[in-house]
Amino acid sequence: MNSLIDLLLDRLRKRKGLCIFFTVTLLNSLTITLKLNAFNPFDDTITGIDANNIPITINIKDIVSIKFAIGPCQSCNVKAYVTNSNSDNITVIDTATNTSIATIPSAELNPVGIAITPDGTRVYVTNSGSNTITVIDTATNTPITTIPSTGSTPFRITITSDGTRVYVTNSGSNNITVIDTATNTPIATIPSTGSTPNDIAIGIIC
């Protein structure tokens, strides 16, 4: 397979929640639109996924015309996630109807801060009462892992724009935990230059 195309597809999916779509017109005048899955340069074929998630392979020699576009991998619903500190759970709200559609038990104490990855696949929640971070799968709205914080009383949380790092303020120990989202493990602890670090924000400053 073409490693550069595979790498591009992987980065778009995991970091941005985007896919490459292509619309082809074939020699028999049939026109179809597929989500690009892979390109095989050895036999000159393109594999795509149709609306029913069925893979279809097309030989380049059968293509009359082709157009590419980038868009969300799937139709998206806008949801709000709310931490309920005293009841140790998270409320999920459908913003289209402004109704609660799920309640997620955090399995930890006093969930406070919350952040969602740019691709919308994961929610990270700080649990100030148990010094942990809960990771939630948004496809199923269930916790999938718990990460120990490197400080006490984790409070606020933010995620980098590429989705690779999570930053957590530990207000009880005056430091910041850095988490690698690929492994969901802490990779660094940054001492704060003041006491009781509270909120945190990330931005590109030029």
PDB file of C-alpha atoms in Angstrom:
ATOM      1  CA  MET A   1       0.000   0.000   0.000  1.00  0.00           C
ATOM      2  CA  ASN A   2       1.000   3.608  -0.401  1.00  0.00           C
ATOM      3  CA  SER A   3       2.337   4.518   3.047  1.00  0.00           C
ATOM      4  CA  LEU A   4       1.919   8.269   2.547  1.00  0.00           C
ATOM      5  CA  ILE A   5      -1.771   7.934   1.683  1.00  0.00           C
ATOM      6  CA  ASP A   6      -2.303   5.488   4.543  1.00  0.00           C
ATOM      7  CA  LEU A   7      -0.612   7.921   6.935  1.00  0.00           C
ATOM      8  CA  LEU A   8      -2.729  10.824   5.671  1.00  0.00           C
ATOM      9  CA  LEU A   9      -5.940   8.825   6.069  1.00  0.00           C
ATOM     10  CA  ASP A  10      -4.957   7.742   9.580  1.00  0.00           C
ATOM     11  CA  ARG A  11      -4.080  11.289  10.695  1.00  0.00           C
ATOM     12  CA  LEU A  12      -7.274  12.761   9.266  1.00  0.00           C
ATOM     13  CA  ARG A  13      -9.463  10.138  10.941  1.00  0.00           C
ATOM     14  CA  LYS A  14      -7.818  10.072  14.361  1.00  0.00           C
ATOM     15  CA  ARG A  15      -6.956  13.736  14.821  1.00  0.00           C
ATOM     16  CA  LYS A  16      -9.688  15.554  12.941  1.00  0.00           C
ATOM     17  CA  GLY A  17     -12.509  13.050  12.509  1.00  0.00           C
ATOM     18  CA  LEU A  18     -12.266  13.651   8.740  1.00  0.00           C
ATOM     19  CA  CYS A  19     -12.247  11.255   5.810  1.00  0.00           C
ATOM     20  CA  ILE A  20     -11.469  11.535   2.100  1.00  0.00           C
ATOM     21  CA  PHE A  21     -14.425  10.848  -0.189  1.00  0.00           C
ATOM     22  CA  PHE A  22     -14.215  10.236  -3.913  1.00  0.00           C
ATOM     23  CA  THR A  23     -16.881  10.267  -6.603  1.00  0.00           C
ATOM     24  CA  VAL A  24     -16.091   8.248  -9.712  1.00  0.00           C
ATOM     25  CA  THR A  25     -17.765   7.812 -13.068  1.00  0.00           C
ATOM     26  CA  LEU A  26     -16.986   4.421 -14.574  1.00  0.00           C
ATOM     27  CA  LEU A  27     -16.809   3.203 -18.164  1.00  0.00           C
ATOM     28  CA  ASN A  28     -20.361   1.870 -17.881  1.00  0.00           C
ATOM     29  CA  SER A  29     -21.496   5.433 -16.963  1.00  0.00           C
ATOM     30  CA  LEU A  30     -22.213   4.410 -13.360  1.00  0.00           C
ATOM     31  CA  THR A  31     -21.371   7.170 -10.825  1.00  0.00           C
ATOM     32  CA  ILE A  32     -20.713   6.274  -7.208  1.00  0.00           C
ATOM     33  CA  THR A  33     -19.392   8.073  -4.121  1.00  0.00           C
ATOM     34  CA  LEU A  34     -17.254   6.195  -1.620  1.00  0.00           C
ATOM     35  CA  LYS A  35     -15.211   6.902   1.494  1.00  0.00           C
ATOM     36  CA  LEU A  36     -11.571   6.275   0.618  1.00  0.00           C
ATOM     37  CA  ASN A  37     -10.113   3.312   2.473  1.00  0.00           C
ATOM     38  CA  ALA A  38      -6.863   2.543   0.622  1.00  0.00           C
ATOM     39  CA  PHE A  39      -4.971   2.867  -2.638  1.00  0.00           C
ATOM     40  CA  ASN A  40      -2.930  -0.084  -3.896  1.00  0.00           C
ATOM     41  CA  PRO A  41      -0.233   1.098  -6.335  1.00  0.00           C
ATOM     42  CA  PHE A  42       0.778  -2.470  -7.147  1.00  0.00           C
ATOM     43  CA  ASP A  43      -2.456  -3.389  -8.922  1.00  0.00           C
ATOM     44  CA  ASP A  44      -3.772   0.165  -9.492  1.00  0.00           C
ATOM     45  CA  THR A  45      -6.928  -0.249  -7.419  1.00  0.00           C
ATOM     46  CA  ILE A  46      -8.790   2.034  -5.054  1.00  0.00           C
ATOM     47  CA  THR A  47     -10.802   0.587  -2.189  1.00  0.00           C
ATOM     48  CA  GLY A  48     -13.693   2.592  -0.813  1.00  0.00           C
ATOM     49  CA  ILE A  49     -16.530   2.100   1.669  1.00  0.00           C
ATOM     50  CA  ASP A  50     -20.123   2.716   0.628  1.00  0.00           C
ATOM     51  CA  ALA A  51     -22.961   4.041   2.795  1.00  0.00           C
ATOM     52  CA  ASN A  52     -23.594   0.529   4.147  1.00  0.00           C
ATOM     53  CA  ASN A  53     -19.921   0.100   5.153  1.00  0.00           C
ATOM     54  CA  ILE A  54     -19.381  -2.416   2.365  1.00  0.00           C
ATOM     55  CA  PRO A  55     -15.890  -2.247   0.786  1.00  0.00           C
ATOM     56  CA  ILE A  56     -15.784  -1.768  -2.973  1.00  0.00           C
ATOM     57  CA  THR A  57     -12.614  -2.076  -5.062  1.00  0.00           C
ATOM     58  CA  ILE A  58     -12.303  -0.164  -8.320  1.00  0.00           C
ATOM     59  CA  ASN A  59      -9.572  -0.530 -10.909  1.00  0.00           C
ATOM     60  CA  ILE A  60      -8.183   2.765 -12.141  1.00  0.00           C
ATOM     61  CA  LYS A  61      -8.479   1.650 -15.784  1.00  0.00           C
ATOM     62  CA  ASP A  62     -12.278   1.512 -15.353  1.00  0.00           C
ATOM     63  CA  ILE A  63     -12.521   5.141 -14.190  1.00  0.00           C
ATOM     64  CA  VAL A  64     -13.602   7.874 -16.604  1.00  0.00           C
ATOM     65  CA  SER A  65     -13.522  10.727 -14.075  1.00  0.00           C
ATOM     66  CA  ILE A  66     -12.876  11.141 -10.372  1.00  0.00           C
ATOM     67  CA  LYS A  67     -13.379  13.922  -7.822  1.00  0.00           C
ATOM     68  CA  PHE A  68     -12.090  14.059  -4.239  1.00  0.00           C
ATOM     69  CA  ALA A  69     -13.479  15.852  -1.208  1.00  0.00           C
ATOM     70  CA  ILE A  70     -12.768  15.937   2.544  1.00  0.00           C
ATOM     71  CA  GLY A  71     -15.562  15.785   5.087  1.00  0.00           C
ATOM     72  CA  PRO A  72     -16.661  14.285   8.426  1.00  0.00           C
ATOM     73  CA  CYS A  73     -16.266  10.508   8.515  1.00  0.00           C
ATOM     74  CA  GLN A  74     -19.845  10.169   9.702  1.00  0.00           C
ATOM     75  CA  SER A  75     -22.883  12.331  10.216  1.00  0.00           C
ATOM     76  CA  CYS A  76     -22.383  14.159  13.475  1.00  0.00           C
ATOM     77  CA  ASN A  77     -24.647  14.925  16.404  1.00  0.00           C
ATOM     78  CA  VAL A  78     -23.807  17.853  18.653  1.00  0.00           C
ATOM     79  CA  LYS A  79     -23.864  16.722  22.275  1.00  0.00           C
ATOM     80  CA  ALA A  80     -23.116  18.409  25.571  1.00  0.00           C
ATOM     81  CA  TYR A  81     -21.420  16.581  28.441  1.00  0.00           C
ATOM     82  CA  VAL A  82     -21.999  17.848  31.999  1.00  0.00           C
ATOM     83  CA  THR A  83     -20.122  16.751  35.126  1.00  0.00           C
ATOM     84  CA  ASN A  84     -22.274  16.242  38.238  1.00  0.00           C
ATOM     85  CA  SER A  85     -19.749  16.441  41.056  1.00  0.00           C
ATOM     86  CA  ASN A  86     -21.921  15.425  44.004  1.00  0.00           C
ATOM     87  CA  SER A  87     -23.555  12.477  42.227  1.00  0.00           C
ATOM     88  CA  ASP A  88     -20.384  11.135  40.591  1.00  0.00           C
ATOM     89  CA  ASN A  89     -21.768  10.951  37.070  1.00  0.00           C
ATOM     90  CA  ILE A  90     -21.933  12.743  33.715  1.00  0.00           C
ATOM     91  CA  THR A  91     -25.081  13.880  31.929  1.00  0.00           C
ATOM     92  CA  VAL A  92     -25.207  13.678  28.119  1.00  0.00           C
ATOM     93  CA  ILE A  93     -27.474  16.198  26.368  1.00  0.00           C
ATOM     94  CA  ASP A  94     -28.688  16.165  22.765  1.00  0.00           C
ATOM     95  CA  THR A  95     -28.405  19.830  21.790  1.00  0.00           C
ATOM     96  CA  ALA A  96     -30.823  19.417  18.882  1.00  0.00           C
ATOM     97  CA  THR A  97     -33.658  18.640  21.290  1.00  0.00           C
ATOM     98  CA  ASN A  98     -32.174  19.958  24.560  1.00  0.00           C
ATOM     99  CA  THR A  99     -32.952  16.678  26.295  1.00  0.00           C
ATOM    100  CA  SER A 100     -30.844  14.365  28.441  1.00  0.00           C
ATOM    101  CA  ILE A 101     -30.103  11.164  26.517  1.00  0.00           C
ATOM    102  CA  ALA A 102     -27.715   9.342  28.849  1.00  0.00           C
ATOM    103  CA  THR A 103     -26.191   9.306  32.317  1.00  0.00           C
ATOM    104  CA  ILE A 104     -22.652   7.995  32.568  1.00  0.00           C
ATOM    105  CA  PRO A 105     -21.343   6.782  35.940  1.00  0.00           C
ATOM    106  CA  SER A 106     -17.788   8.024  36.381  1.00  0.00           C
ATOM    107  CA  ALA A 107     -16.882   5.207  38.819  1.00  0.00           C
ATOM    108  CA  GLU A 108     -14.723   7.845  40.536  1.00  0.00           C
ATOM    109  CA  LEU A 109     -15.324  10.634  43.032  1.00  0.00           C
ATOM    110  CA  ASN A 110     -16.336  14.229  42.322  1.00  0.00           C
ATOM    111  CA  PRO A 111     -16.042  14.646  38.542  1.00  0.00           C
ATOM    112  CA  VAL A 112     -15.344  18.314  37.834  1.00  0.00           C
ATOM    113  CA  GLY A 113     -13.437  19.288  34.687  1.00  0.00           C
ATOM    114  CA  ILE A 114     -14.294  17.968  31.243  1.00  0.00           C
ATOM    115  CA  ALA A 115     -12.872  18.167  27.710  1.00  0.00           C
ATOM    116  CA  ILE A 116     -13.610  16.467  24.373  1.00  0.00           C
ATOM    117  CA  THR A 117     -11.002  15.431  21.787  1.00  0.00           C
ATOM    118  CA  PRO A 118     -11.110  17.318  18.464  1.00  0.00           C
ATOM    119  CA  ASP A 119     -12.368  14.244  16.624  1.00  0.00           C
ATOM    120  CA  GLY A 120     -15.213  13.837  19.124  1.00  0.00           C
ATOM    121  CA  THR A 121     -14.398  10.231  19.997  1.00  0.00           C
ATOM    122  CA  ARG A 122     -13.250  10.650  23.600  1.00  0.00           C
ATOM    123  CA  VAL A 123     -14.273  12.659  26.659  1.00  0.00           C
ATOM    124  CA  TYR A 124     -11.759  13.242  29.470  1.00  0.00           C
ATOM    125  CA  VAL A 125     -13.095  13.985  32.965  1.00  0.00           C
ATOM    126  CA  THR A 126     -11.115  15.032  36.043  1.00  0.00           C
ATOM    127  CA  ASN A 127     -12.184  13.397  39.312  1.00  0.00           C
ATOM    128  CA  SER A 128     -11.061  15.749  42.078  1.00  0.00           C
ATOM    129  CA  GLY A 129     -12.072  13.398  44.882  1.00  0.00           C
ATOM    130  CA  SER A 130     -10.066  10.403  43.680  1.00  0.00           C
ATOM    131  CA  ASN A 131      -7.127  12.078  41.879  1.00  0.00           C
ATOM    132  CA  THR A 132      -7.916  10.414  38.561  1.00  0.00           C
ATOM    133  CA  ILE A 133      -9.052  11.165  35.007  1.00  0.00           C
ATOM    134  CA  THR A 134     -11.845   9.112  33.427  1.00  0.00           C
ATOM    135  CA  VAL A 135     -11.809   8.498  29.664  1.00  0.00           C
ATOM    136  CA  ILE A 136     -15.210   8.026  28.010  1.00  0.00           C
ATOM    137  CA  ASP A 137     -15.955   6.541  24.585  1.00  0.00           C
ATOM    138  CA  THR A 138     -18.553   8.825  22.954  1.00  0.00           C
ATOM    139  CA  ALA A 139     -19.779   6.079  20.607  1.00  0.00           C
ATOM    140  CA  THR A 140     -21.064   4.055  23.555  1.00  0.00           C
ATOM    141  CA  ASN A 141     -21.057   6.719  26.311  1.00  0.00           C
ATOM    142  CA  THR A 142     -19.183   4.383  28.645  1.00  0.00           C
ATOM    143  CA  PRO A 143     -15.922   4.810  30.594  1.00  0.00           C
ATOM    144  CA  ILE A 144     -13.089   2.868  28.970  1.00  0.00           C
ATOM    145  CA  THR A 145     -10.161   3.607  31.270  1.00  0.00           C
ATOM    146  CA  THR A 146      -9.072   5.547  34.347  1.00  0.00           C
ATOM    147  CA  ILE A 147      -5.792   7.476  34.401  1.00  0.00           C
ATOM    148  CA  PRO A 148      -4.059   8.337  37.690  1.00  0.00           C
ATOM    149  CA  SER A 149      -3.185  12.004  37.946  1.00  0.00           C
ATOM    150  CA  THR A 150       0.387  12.938  38.893  1.00  0.00           C
ATOM    151  CA  GLY A 151      -0.927  15.417  41.471  1.00  0.00           C
ATOM    152  CA  SER A 152      -3.767  15.839  43.926  1.00  0.00           C
ATOM    153  CA  THR A 153      -7.221  17.330  43.350  1.00  0.00           C
ATOM    154  CA  PRO A 154      -7.213  17.399  39.516  1.00  0.00           C
ATOM    155  CA  PHE A 155      -9.538  20.196  38.516  1.00  0.00           C
ATOM    156  CA  ARG A 156      -9.592  21.768  35.052  1.00  0.00           C
ATOM    157  CA  ILE A 157      -8.605  20.085  31.798  1.00  0.00           C
ATOM    158  CA  THR A 158      -7.889  20.957  28.172  1.00  0.00           C
ATOM    159  CA  ILE A 159      -6.759  19.133  25.028  1.00  0.00           C
ATOM    160  CA  THR A 160      -4.356  20.257  22.299  1.00  0.00           C
ATOM    161  CA  SER A 161      -5.813  21.013  18.858  1.00  0.00           C
ATOM    162  CA  ASP A 162      -4.196  17.908  17.348  1.00  0.00           C
ATOM    163  CA  GLY A 163      -5.710  15.728  20.069  1.00  0.00           C
ATOM    164  CA  THR A 164      -2.401  14.221  21.175  1.00  0.00           C
ATOM    165  CA  ARG A 165      -2.020  15.755  24.639  1.00  0.00           C
ATOM    166  CA  VAL A 166      -4.246  16.418  27.638  1.00  0.00           C
ATOM    167  CA  TYR A 167      -3.286  19.021  30.268  1.00  0.00           C
ATOM    168  CA  VAL A 168      -4.760  18.838  33.779  1.00  0.00           C
ATOM    169  CA  THR A 169      -4.378  21.329  36.627  1.00  0.00           C
ATOM    170  CA  ASN A 170      -3.836  19.716  40.042  1.00  0.00           C
ATOM    171  CA  SER A 171      -5.014  22.409  42.442  1.00  0.00           C
ATOM    172  CA  GLY A 172      -4.043  20.447  45.545  1.00  0.00           C
ATOM    173  CA  SER A 173      -0.427  19.875  44.592  1.00  0.00           C
ATOM    174  CA  ASN A 174       0.360  22.999  42.552  1.00  0.00           C
ATOM    175  CA  ASN A 175       1.286  21.230  39.322  1.00  0.00           C
ATOM    176  CA  ILE A 176      -0.011  20.213  35.894  1.00  0.00           C
ATOM    177  CA  THR A 177      -0.275  16.679  34.519  1.00  0.00           C
ATOM    178  CA  VAL A 178       0.400  16.031  30.819  1.00  0.00           C
ATOM    179  CA  ILE A 179      -1.243  12.930  29.298  1.00  0.00           C
ATOM    180  CA  ASP A 180      -0.469  11.191  25.995  1.00  0.00           C
ATOM    181  CA  THR A 181      -3.827  10.338  24.389  1.00  0.00           C
ATOM    182  CA  ALA A 182      -2.325   7.538  22.289  1.00  0.00           C
ATOM    183  CA  THR A 183      -1.500   5.542  25.424  1.00  0.00           C
ATOM    184  CA  ASN A 184      -3.663   7.354  27.989  1.00  0.00           C
ATOM    185  CA  THR A 185      -0.731   7.616  30.356  1.00  0.00           C
ATOM    186  CA  PRO A 186       0.859  10.642  32.108  1.00  0.00           C
ATOM    187  CA  ILE A 187       4.109  11.630  30.419  1.00  0.00           C
ATOM    188  CA  ALA A 188       5.084  14.754  32.368  1.00  0.00           C
ATOM    189  CA  THR A 189       4.386  16.804  35.474  1.00  0.00           C
ATOM    190  CA  ILE A 190       4.865  20.566  35.252  1.00  0.00           C
ATOM    191  CA  PRO A 191       5.289  22.523  38.507  1.00  0.00           C
ATOM    192  CA  SER A 192       3.115  25.613  38.703  1.00  0.00           C
ATOM    193  CA  THR A 193       4.770  28.920  39.583  1.00  0.00           C
ATOM    194  CA  GLY A 194       1.849  29.759  41.892  1.00  0.00           C
ATOM    195  CA  SER A 195      -0.444  28.042  44.337  1.00  0.00           C
ATOM    196  CA  THR A 196      -3.760  26.308  43.625  1.00  0.00           C
ATOM    197  CA  PRO A 197      -3.672  26.235  39.792  1.00  0.00           C
ATOM    198  CA  ASN A 198      -7.248  26.370  38.600  1.00  0.00           C
ATOM    199  CA  ASP A 199      -8.303  26.808  34.979  1.00  0.00           C
ATOM    200  CA  ILE A 200      -6.177  26.138  31.896  1.00  0.00           C
ATOM    201  CA  ALA A 201      -6.360  27.042  28.195  1.00  0.00           C
ATOM    202  CA  ILE A 202      -4.277  26.207  25.132  1.00  0.00           C
ATOM    203  CA  GLY A 203      -3.815  28.470  22.133  1.00  0.00           C
ATOM    204  CA  ILE A 204      -1.443  29.065  19.244  1.00  0.00           C
ATOM    205  CA  ILE A 205       0.324  32.359  19.849  1.00  0.00           C
ATOM    206  CA  CYS A 206       2.176  33.827  16.853  1.00  0.00           C
TER     207      CYS A 206
END
